[in-house]
């Protein structure tokens, strides 16, 4: 793994990537923040050594280096998901590469379903904690202890300082920002009514198919992380409508201006 990371890092540095301070992973329907980034260089995932082999969807995935709100950032436009057939070590490989390039903070966004009925379509939730229902760990591999603590502490996986700043920024910009627990599932199928009931009982406020492995690896590497979920559908088991993926993507897009405000204002303060 170390050699694979070094090859990717050497390639990116030779291609013009500098030393980013902050890594950003963009979720489904949340690409417009790139309009605010002064892009210096970008690289398609399928050109980067040891990046997971690209699927059709990932021909458009790329890593972008530039400046945002006065800081050097590296942005993942598109992420890898377990449901595309990748392993947990594959989907988190880019986090390890961004760390090796120099990031000291990670910001993550995603689209998620609202389990907590007080959260509505189009709302934003700051992730306070998570539940891993992805059936494995991105740290379960030989040699993990050479890269960080194997028994990574998860008592506070999301950074309390950055989260407090995000709440202040939301209040100052009258953005309604909920706070709650995200449960990560594999997907790609959506949940049954019985599963939504179960997820509510175990303490989830929102459900999605990403983020948890990336956050575990950020904790393994000691990178403070904050994550925002845009709630794209209401998962009320007693009144469940068939899922509409086009609508999910459109709703994520509607919430985008507020997500952009939260991220850019936070970066100014880091
Ligand atoms: N379930 C899982 N993932 C999701 C959902 C959902 O309802 N909505 C958006 N991503």
mmCIF file of N, CA, C and O in Angstrom, residues 127-184:
data_model
loop_
_atom_site.group_PDB
_atom_site.id
_atom_site.type_symbol
_atom_site.label_atom_id
_atom_site.label_comp_id
_atom_site.label_asym_id
_atom_site.label_seq_id
_atom_site.Cartn_x
_atom_site.Cartn_y
_atom_site.Cartn_z
ATOM 1 N N UNK A 127 -22.867 16.000 10.126
ATOM 2 C CA UNK A 127 -22.744 14.663 10.732
ATOM 3 C C UNK A 127 -21.971 14.773 12.043
ATOM 4 O O UNK A 127 -20.868 15.310 12.099
ATOM 5 N N UNK A 128 -22.611 14.257 13.063
ATOM 6 C CA UNK A 128 -22.104 14.344 14.426
ATOM 7 C C UNK A 128 -21.445 13.022 14.823
ATOM 8 O O UNK A 128 -20.543 12.966 15.653
ATOM 9 N N UNK A 129 -21.950 11.954 14.216
ATOM 10 C CA UNK A 129 -21.463 10.612 14.528
ATOM 11 C C UNK A 129 -21.986 9.680 13.425
ATOM 12 O O UNK A 129 -22.827 10.106 12.625
ATOM 13 N N UNK A 130 -21.464 8.464 13.373
ATOM 14 C CA UNK A 130 -21.976 7.565 12.334
ATOM 15 C C UNK A 130 -22.106 6.123 12.828
ATOM 16 O O UNK A 130 -21.576 5.767 13.886
ATOM 17 N N UNK A 131 -22.805 5.342 12.015
ATOM 18 C CA UNK A 131 -22.917 3.896 12.237
ATOM 19 C C UNK A 131 -22.447 3.233 10.951
ATOM 20 O O UNK A 131 -22.906 3.588 9.852
ATOM 21 N N UNK A 132 -21.515 2.299 11.089
ATOM 22 C CA UNK A 132 -20.974 1.611 9.919
ATOM 23 C C UNK A 132 -21.760 0.329 9.657
ATOM 24 O O UNK A 132 -21.609 -0.651 10.370
ATOM 25 N N UNK A 133 -22.603 0.350 8.643
ATOM 26 C CA UNK A 133 -23.316 -0.877 8.233
ATOM 27 C C UNK A 133 -22.839 -1.303 6.845
ATOM 28 O O UNK A 133 -23.610 -1.805 6.043
ATOM 29 N N UNK A 134 -21.557 -1.057 6.573
ATOM 30 C CA UNK A 134 -21.035 -1.440 5.257
ATOM 31 C C UNK A 134 -20.368 -2.809 5.289
ATOM 32 O O UNK A 134 -19.773 -3.235 4.299
ATOM 33 N N UNK A 135 -20.466 -3.482 6.407
ATOM 34 C CA UNK A 135 -20.062 -4.891 6.449
ATOM 35 C C UNK A 135 -18.566 -5.130 6.509
ATOM 36 O O UNK A 135 -18.107 -6.253 6.276
ATOM 37 N N UNK A 136 -17.783 -4.128 6.827
ATOM 38 C CA UNK A 136 -16.341 -4.339 6.924
ATOM 39 C C UNK A 136 -15.653 -3.060 7.336
ATOM 40 O O UNK A 136 -16.316 -2.055 7.609
ATOM 41 N N UNK A 137 -14.315 -3.134 7.393
ATOM 42 C CA UNK A 137 -13.537 -1.955 7.780
ATOM 43 C C UNK A 137 -12.465 -1.672 6.736
ATOM 44 O O UNK A 137 -11.803 -2.597 6.256
ATOM 45 N N UNK A 138 -12.240 -0.392 6.409
ATOM 46 C CA UNK A 138 -11.143 -0.044 5.493
ATOM 47 C C UNK A 138 -9.775 -0.192 6.169
ATOM 48 O O UNK A 138 -8.750 0.037 5.522
ATOM 49 N N UNK A 139 -9.781 -0.555 7.461
ATOM 50 C CA UNK A 139 -8.508 -0.734 8.168
ATOM 51 C C UNK A 139 -8.160 -2.216 8.347
ATOM 52 O O UNK A 139 -7.143 -2.533 8.980
ATOM 53 N N UNK A 140 -8.988 -3.088 7.817
ATOM 54 C CA UNK A 140 -8.757 -4.519 8.007
ATOM 55 C C UNK A 140 -7.872 -5.062 6.883
ATOM 56 O O UNK A 140 -8.341 -5.734 5.968
ATOM 57 N N UNK A 141 -6.586 -4.686 6.929
ATOM 58 C CA UNK A 141 -5.644 -5.241 5.949
ATOM 59 C C UNK A 141 -4.271 -5.392 6.588
ATOM 60 O O UNK A 141 -3.954 -4.722 7.578
ATOM 61 N N UNK A 142 -3.479 -6.288 6.017
ATOM 62 C CA UNK A 142 -2.129 -6.532 6.540
ATOM 63 C C UNK A 142 -1.266 -5.296 6.403
ATOM 64 O O UNK A 142 -1.223 -4.692 5.334
ATOM 65 N N UNK A 143 -0.587 -4.920 7.463
ATOM 66 C CA UNK A 143 0.321 -3.778 7.391
ATOM 67 C C UNK A 143 -0.321 -2.466 7.798
ATOM 68 O O UNK A 143 0.320 -1.418 7.747
ATOM 69 N N UNK A 144 -1.582 -2.500 8.200
ATOM 70 C CA UNK A 144 -2.264 -1.238 8.552
ATOM 71 C C UNK A 144 -1.542 -0.516 9.684
ATOM 72 O O UNK A 144 -1.527 0.716 9.738
ATOM 73 N N UNK A 145 -0.900 -1.293 10.564
ATOM 74 C CA UNK A 145 -0.265 -0.671 11.743
ATOM 75 C C UNK A 145 0.976 0.143 11.351
ATOM 76 O O UNK A 145 1.432 0.978 12.112
ATOM 77 N N UNK A 146 1.482 -0.084 10.119
ATOM 78 C CA UNK A 146 2.629 0.732 9.682
ATOM 79 C C UNK A 146 2.175 2.132 9.255
ATOM 80 O O UNK A 146 2.997 3.023 9.049
ATOM 81 N N UNK A 147 0.878 2.307 9.094
ATOM 82 C CA UNK A 147 0.379 3.579 8.563
ATOM 83 C C UNK A 147 -0.413 4.365 9.585
ATOM 84 O O UNK A 147 -0.852 5.481 9.305
ATOM 85 N N UNK A 148 -0.602 3.799 10.764
ATOM 86 C CA UNK A 148 -1.394 4.471 11.797
ATOM 87 C C UNK A 148 -1.829 3.429 12.812
ATOM 88 O O UNK A 148 -1.518 2.245 12.670
ATOM 89 N N UNK A 149 -2.542 3.867 13.812
ATOM 90 C CA UNK A 149 -2.996 2.965 14.877
ATOM 91 C C UNK A 149 -4.044 1.996 14.333
ATOM 92 O O UNK A 149 -5.051 2.421 13.779
ATOM 93 N N UNK A 150 -3.754 0.698 14.471
ATOM 94 C CA UNK A 150 -4.722 -0.286 13.980
ATOM 95 C C UNK A 150 -6.080 -0.125 14.681
ATOM 96 O O UNK A 150 -7.124 -0.111 14.033
ATOM 97 N N UNK A 151 -6.020 -0.008 16.028
ATOM 98 C CA UNK A 151 -7.256 0.069 16.807
ATOM 99 C C UNK A 151 -7.661 1.543 16.940
ATOM 100 O O UNK A 151 -7.670 2.118 18.027
ATOM 101 N N UNK A 152 -7.945 2.138 15.790
ATOM 102 C CA UNK A 152 -8.222 3.572 15.716
ATOM 103 C C UNK A 152 -9.388 3.968 16.620
ATOM 104 O O UNK A 152 -10.451 3.342 16.577
ATOM 105 N N UNK A 153 -9.153 4.999 17.428
ATOM 106 C CA UNK A 153 -10.193 5.498 18.320
ATOM 107 C C UNK A 153 -11.294 6.165 17.497
ATOM 108 O O UNK A 153 -11.009 6.936 16.576
ATOM 109 N N UNK A 154 -12.535 5.871 17.828
ATOM 110 C CA UNK A 154 -13.658 6.482 17.107
ATOM 111 C C UNK A 154 -14.622 7.136 18.091
ATOM 112 O O UNK A 154 -15.825 7.245 17.817
ATOM 113 N N UNK A 155 -14.084 7.593 19.218
ATOM 114 C CA UNK A 155 -14.973 8.184 20.231
ATOM 115 C C UNK A 155 -15.473 9.560 19.781
ATOM 116 O O UNK A 155 -16.504 10.024 20.276
ATOM 117 N N UNK A 156 -14.752 10.194 18.874
ATOM 118 C CA UNK A 156 -15.193 11.495 18.340
ATOM 119 C C UNK A 156 -14.683 11.614 16.909
ATOM 120 O O UNK A 156 -13.743 12.351 16.627
ATOM 121 N N UNK A 157 -15.293 10.878 15.973
ATOM 122 C CA UNK A 157 -14.734 10.806 14.614
ATOM 123 C C UNK A 157 -14.843 12.095 13.817
ATOM 124 O O UNK A 157 -14.122 12.278 12.837
ATOM 125 N N UNK A 158 -15.767 12.989 14.209
ATOM 126 C CA UNK A 158 -15.951 14.255 13.471
ATOM 127 C C UNK A 158 -15.403 15.385 14.338
ATOM 128 O O UNK A 158 -15.650 15.425 15.546
ATOM 129 N N UNK A 159 -14.663 16.288 13.737
ATOM 130 C CA UNK A 159 -13.908 17.290 14.501
ATOM 131 C C UNK A 159 -14.833 18.321 15.164
ATOM 132 O O UNK A 159 -15.581 19.018 14.472
ATOM 133 N N UNK A 160 -14.731 18.416 16.471
ATOM 134 C CA UNK A 160 -15.672 19.284 17.197
ATOM 135 C C UNK A 160 -15.413 20.761 16.891
ATOM 136 O O UNK A 160 -16.353 21.551 16.816
ATOM 137 N N UNK A 161 -14.152 21.139 16.663
ATOM 138 C CA UNK A 161 -13.875 22.560 16.368
ATOM 139 C C UNK A 161 -14.448 22.972 15.016
ATOM 140 O O UNK A 161 -15.095 24.009 14.893
ATOM 141 N N UNK A 162 -14.186 22.160 13.991
ATOM 142 C CA UNK A 162 -14.726 22.509 12.663
ATOM 143 C C UNK A 162 -16.256 22.441 12.689
ATOM 144 O O UNK A 162 -16.912 23.291 12.091
ATOM 145 N N UNK A 163 -16.808 21.463 13.397
ATOM 146 C CA UNK A 163 -18.267 21.360 13.455
ATOM 147 C C UNK A 163 -18.872 22.582 14.144
ATOM 148 O O UNK A 163 -19.904 23.108 13.701
ATOM 149 N N UNK A 164 -18.218 23.056 15.215
ATOM 150 C CA UNK A 164 -18.739 24.246 15.914
ATOM 151 C C UNK A 164 -18.686 25.456 14.982
ATOM 152 O O UNK A 164 -19.628 26.262 14.924
ATOM 153 N N UNK A 165 -17.597 25.573 14.213
ATOM 154 C CA UNK A 165 -17.486 26.691 13.254
ATOM 155 C C UNK A 165 -18.595 26.601 12.198
ATOM 156 O O UNK A 165 -19.192 27.609 11.829
ATOM 157 N N UNK A 166 -18.855 25.399 11.719
ATOM 158 C CA UNK A 166 -19.911 25.236 10.705
ATOM 159 C C UNK A 166 -21.266 25.658 11.271
ATOM 160 O O UNK A 166 -22.079 26.277 10.578
ATOM 161 N N UNK A 167 -21.515 25.349 12.528
ATOM 162 C CA UNK A 167 -22.795 25.746 13.137
ATOM 163 C C UNK A 167 -22.878 27.270 13.272
ATOM 164 O O UNK A 167 -23.942 27.858 13.031
ATOM 165 N N UNK A 168 -21.760 27.898 13.613
ATOM 166 C CA UNK A 168 -21.742 29.367 13.702
ATOM 167 C C UNK A 168 -21.990 30.003 12.336
ATOM 168 O O UNK A 168 -22.731 30.963 12.203
ATOM 169 N N UNK A 169 -21.324 29.449 11.321
ATOM 170 C CA UNK A 169 -21.478 29.986 9.962
ATOM 171 C C UNK A 169 -22.931 29.834 9.512
ATOM 172 O O UNK A 169 -23.519 30.754 8.936
ATOM 173 N N UNK A 170 -23.521 28.679 9.797
ATOM 174 C CA UNK A 170 -24.916 28.444 9.411
ATOM 175 C C UNK A 170 -25.815 29.482 10.071
ATOM 176 O O UNK A 170 -26.676 30.087 9.410
ATOM 177 N N UNK A 171 -25.601 29.720 11.354
ATOM 178 C CA UNK A 171 -26.440 30.691 12.075
ATOM 179 C C UNK A 171 -26.262 32.089 11.469
ATOM 180 O O UNK A 171 -27.245 32.807 11.243
ATOM 181 N N UNK A 172 -25.014 32.449 11.168
ATOM 182 C CA UNK A 172 -24.744 33.787 10.633
ATOM 183 C C UNK A 172 -25.358 33.984 9.248
ATOM 184 O O UNK A 172 -25.646 35.111 8.846
ATOM 185 N N UNK A 173 -25.538 32.902 8.501
ATOM 186 C CA UNK A 173 -26.080 33.012 7.139
ATOM 187 C C UNK A 173 -27.525 32.506 7.062
ATOM 188 O O UNK A 173 -28.014 32.224 5.955
ATOM 189 N N UNK A 174 -28.169 32.367 8.207
ATOM 190 C CA UNK A 174 -29.532 31.803 8.298
ATOM 191 C C UNK A 174 -29.715 30.561 7.417
ATOM 192 O O UNK A 174 -30.675 30.432 6.671
ATOM 193 N N UNK A 175 -28.750 29.661 7.567
ATOM 194 C CA UNK A 175 -28.873 28.352 6.919
ATOM 195 C C UNK A 175 -29.321 27.377 8.017
ATOM 196 O O UNK A 175 -28.694 27.319 9.076
ATOM 197 N N UNK A 176 -30.418 26.650 7.748
ATOM 198 C CA UNK A 176 -30.879 25.688 8.747
ATOM 199 C C UNK A 176 -29.976 24.460 8.679
ATOM 200 O O UNK A 176 -29.944 23.766 7.667
ATOM 201 N N UNK A 177 -29.212 24.249 9.744
ATOM 202 C CA UNK A 177 -28.267 23.121 9.751
ATOM 203 C C UNK A 177 -28.621 22.182 10.896
ATOM 204 O O UNK A 177 -28.498 22.529 12.064
ATOM 205 N N UNK A 178 -29.088 20.992 10.542
ATOM 206 C CA UNK A 178 -29.387 19.979 11.559
ATOM 207 C C UNK A 178 -28.085 19.305 11.952
ATOM 208 O O UNK A 178 -27.071 19.454 11.282
ATOM 209 N N UNK A 179 -28.157 18.516 12.993
ATOM 210 C CA UNK A 179 -26.983 17.754 13.415
ATOM 211 C C UNK A 179 -27.481 16.340 13.711
ATOM 212 O O UNK A 179 -28.545 16.198 14.320
ATOM 213 N N UNK A 180 -26.747 15.330 13.257
ATOM 214 C CA UNK A 180 -27.261 13.994 13.541
ATOM 215 C C UNK A 180 -26.312 12.885 13.146
ATOM 216 O O UNK A 180 -25.149 13.108 12.804
ATOM 217 N N UNK A 181 -26.864 11.681 13.227
ATOM 218 C CA UNK A 181 -26.104 10.450 13.004
ATOM 219 C C UNK A 181 -26.368 9.937 11.587
ATOM 220 O O UNK A 181 -27.524 9.797 11.170
ATOM 221 N N UNK A 182 -25.278 9.654 10.879
ATOM 222 C CA UNK A 182 -25.355 9.123 9.503
ATOM 223 C C UNK A 182 -25.069 7.633 9.564
ATOM 224 O O UNK A 182 -24.090 7.207 10.190
ATOM 225 N N UNK A 183 -25.910 6.851 8.921
ATOM 226 C CA UNK A 183 -25.592 5.420 8.812
ATOM 227 C C UNK A 183 -25.170 5.133 7.373
ATOM 228 O O UNK A 183 -25.836 5.544 6.419
ATOM 229 N N UNK A 184 -24.027 4.474 7.240
ATOM 230 C CA UNK A 184 -23.521 4.114 5.914
ATOM 231 C C UNK A 184 -23.917 2.679 5.591
ATOM 232 O O UNK A 184 -23.612 1.762 6.356
#
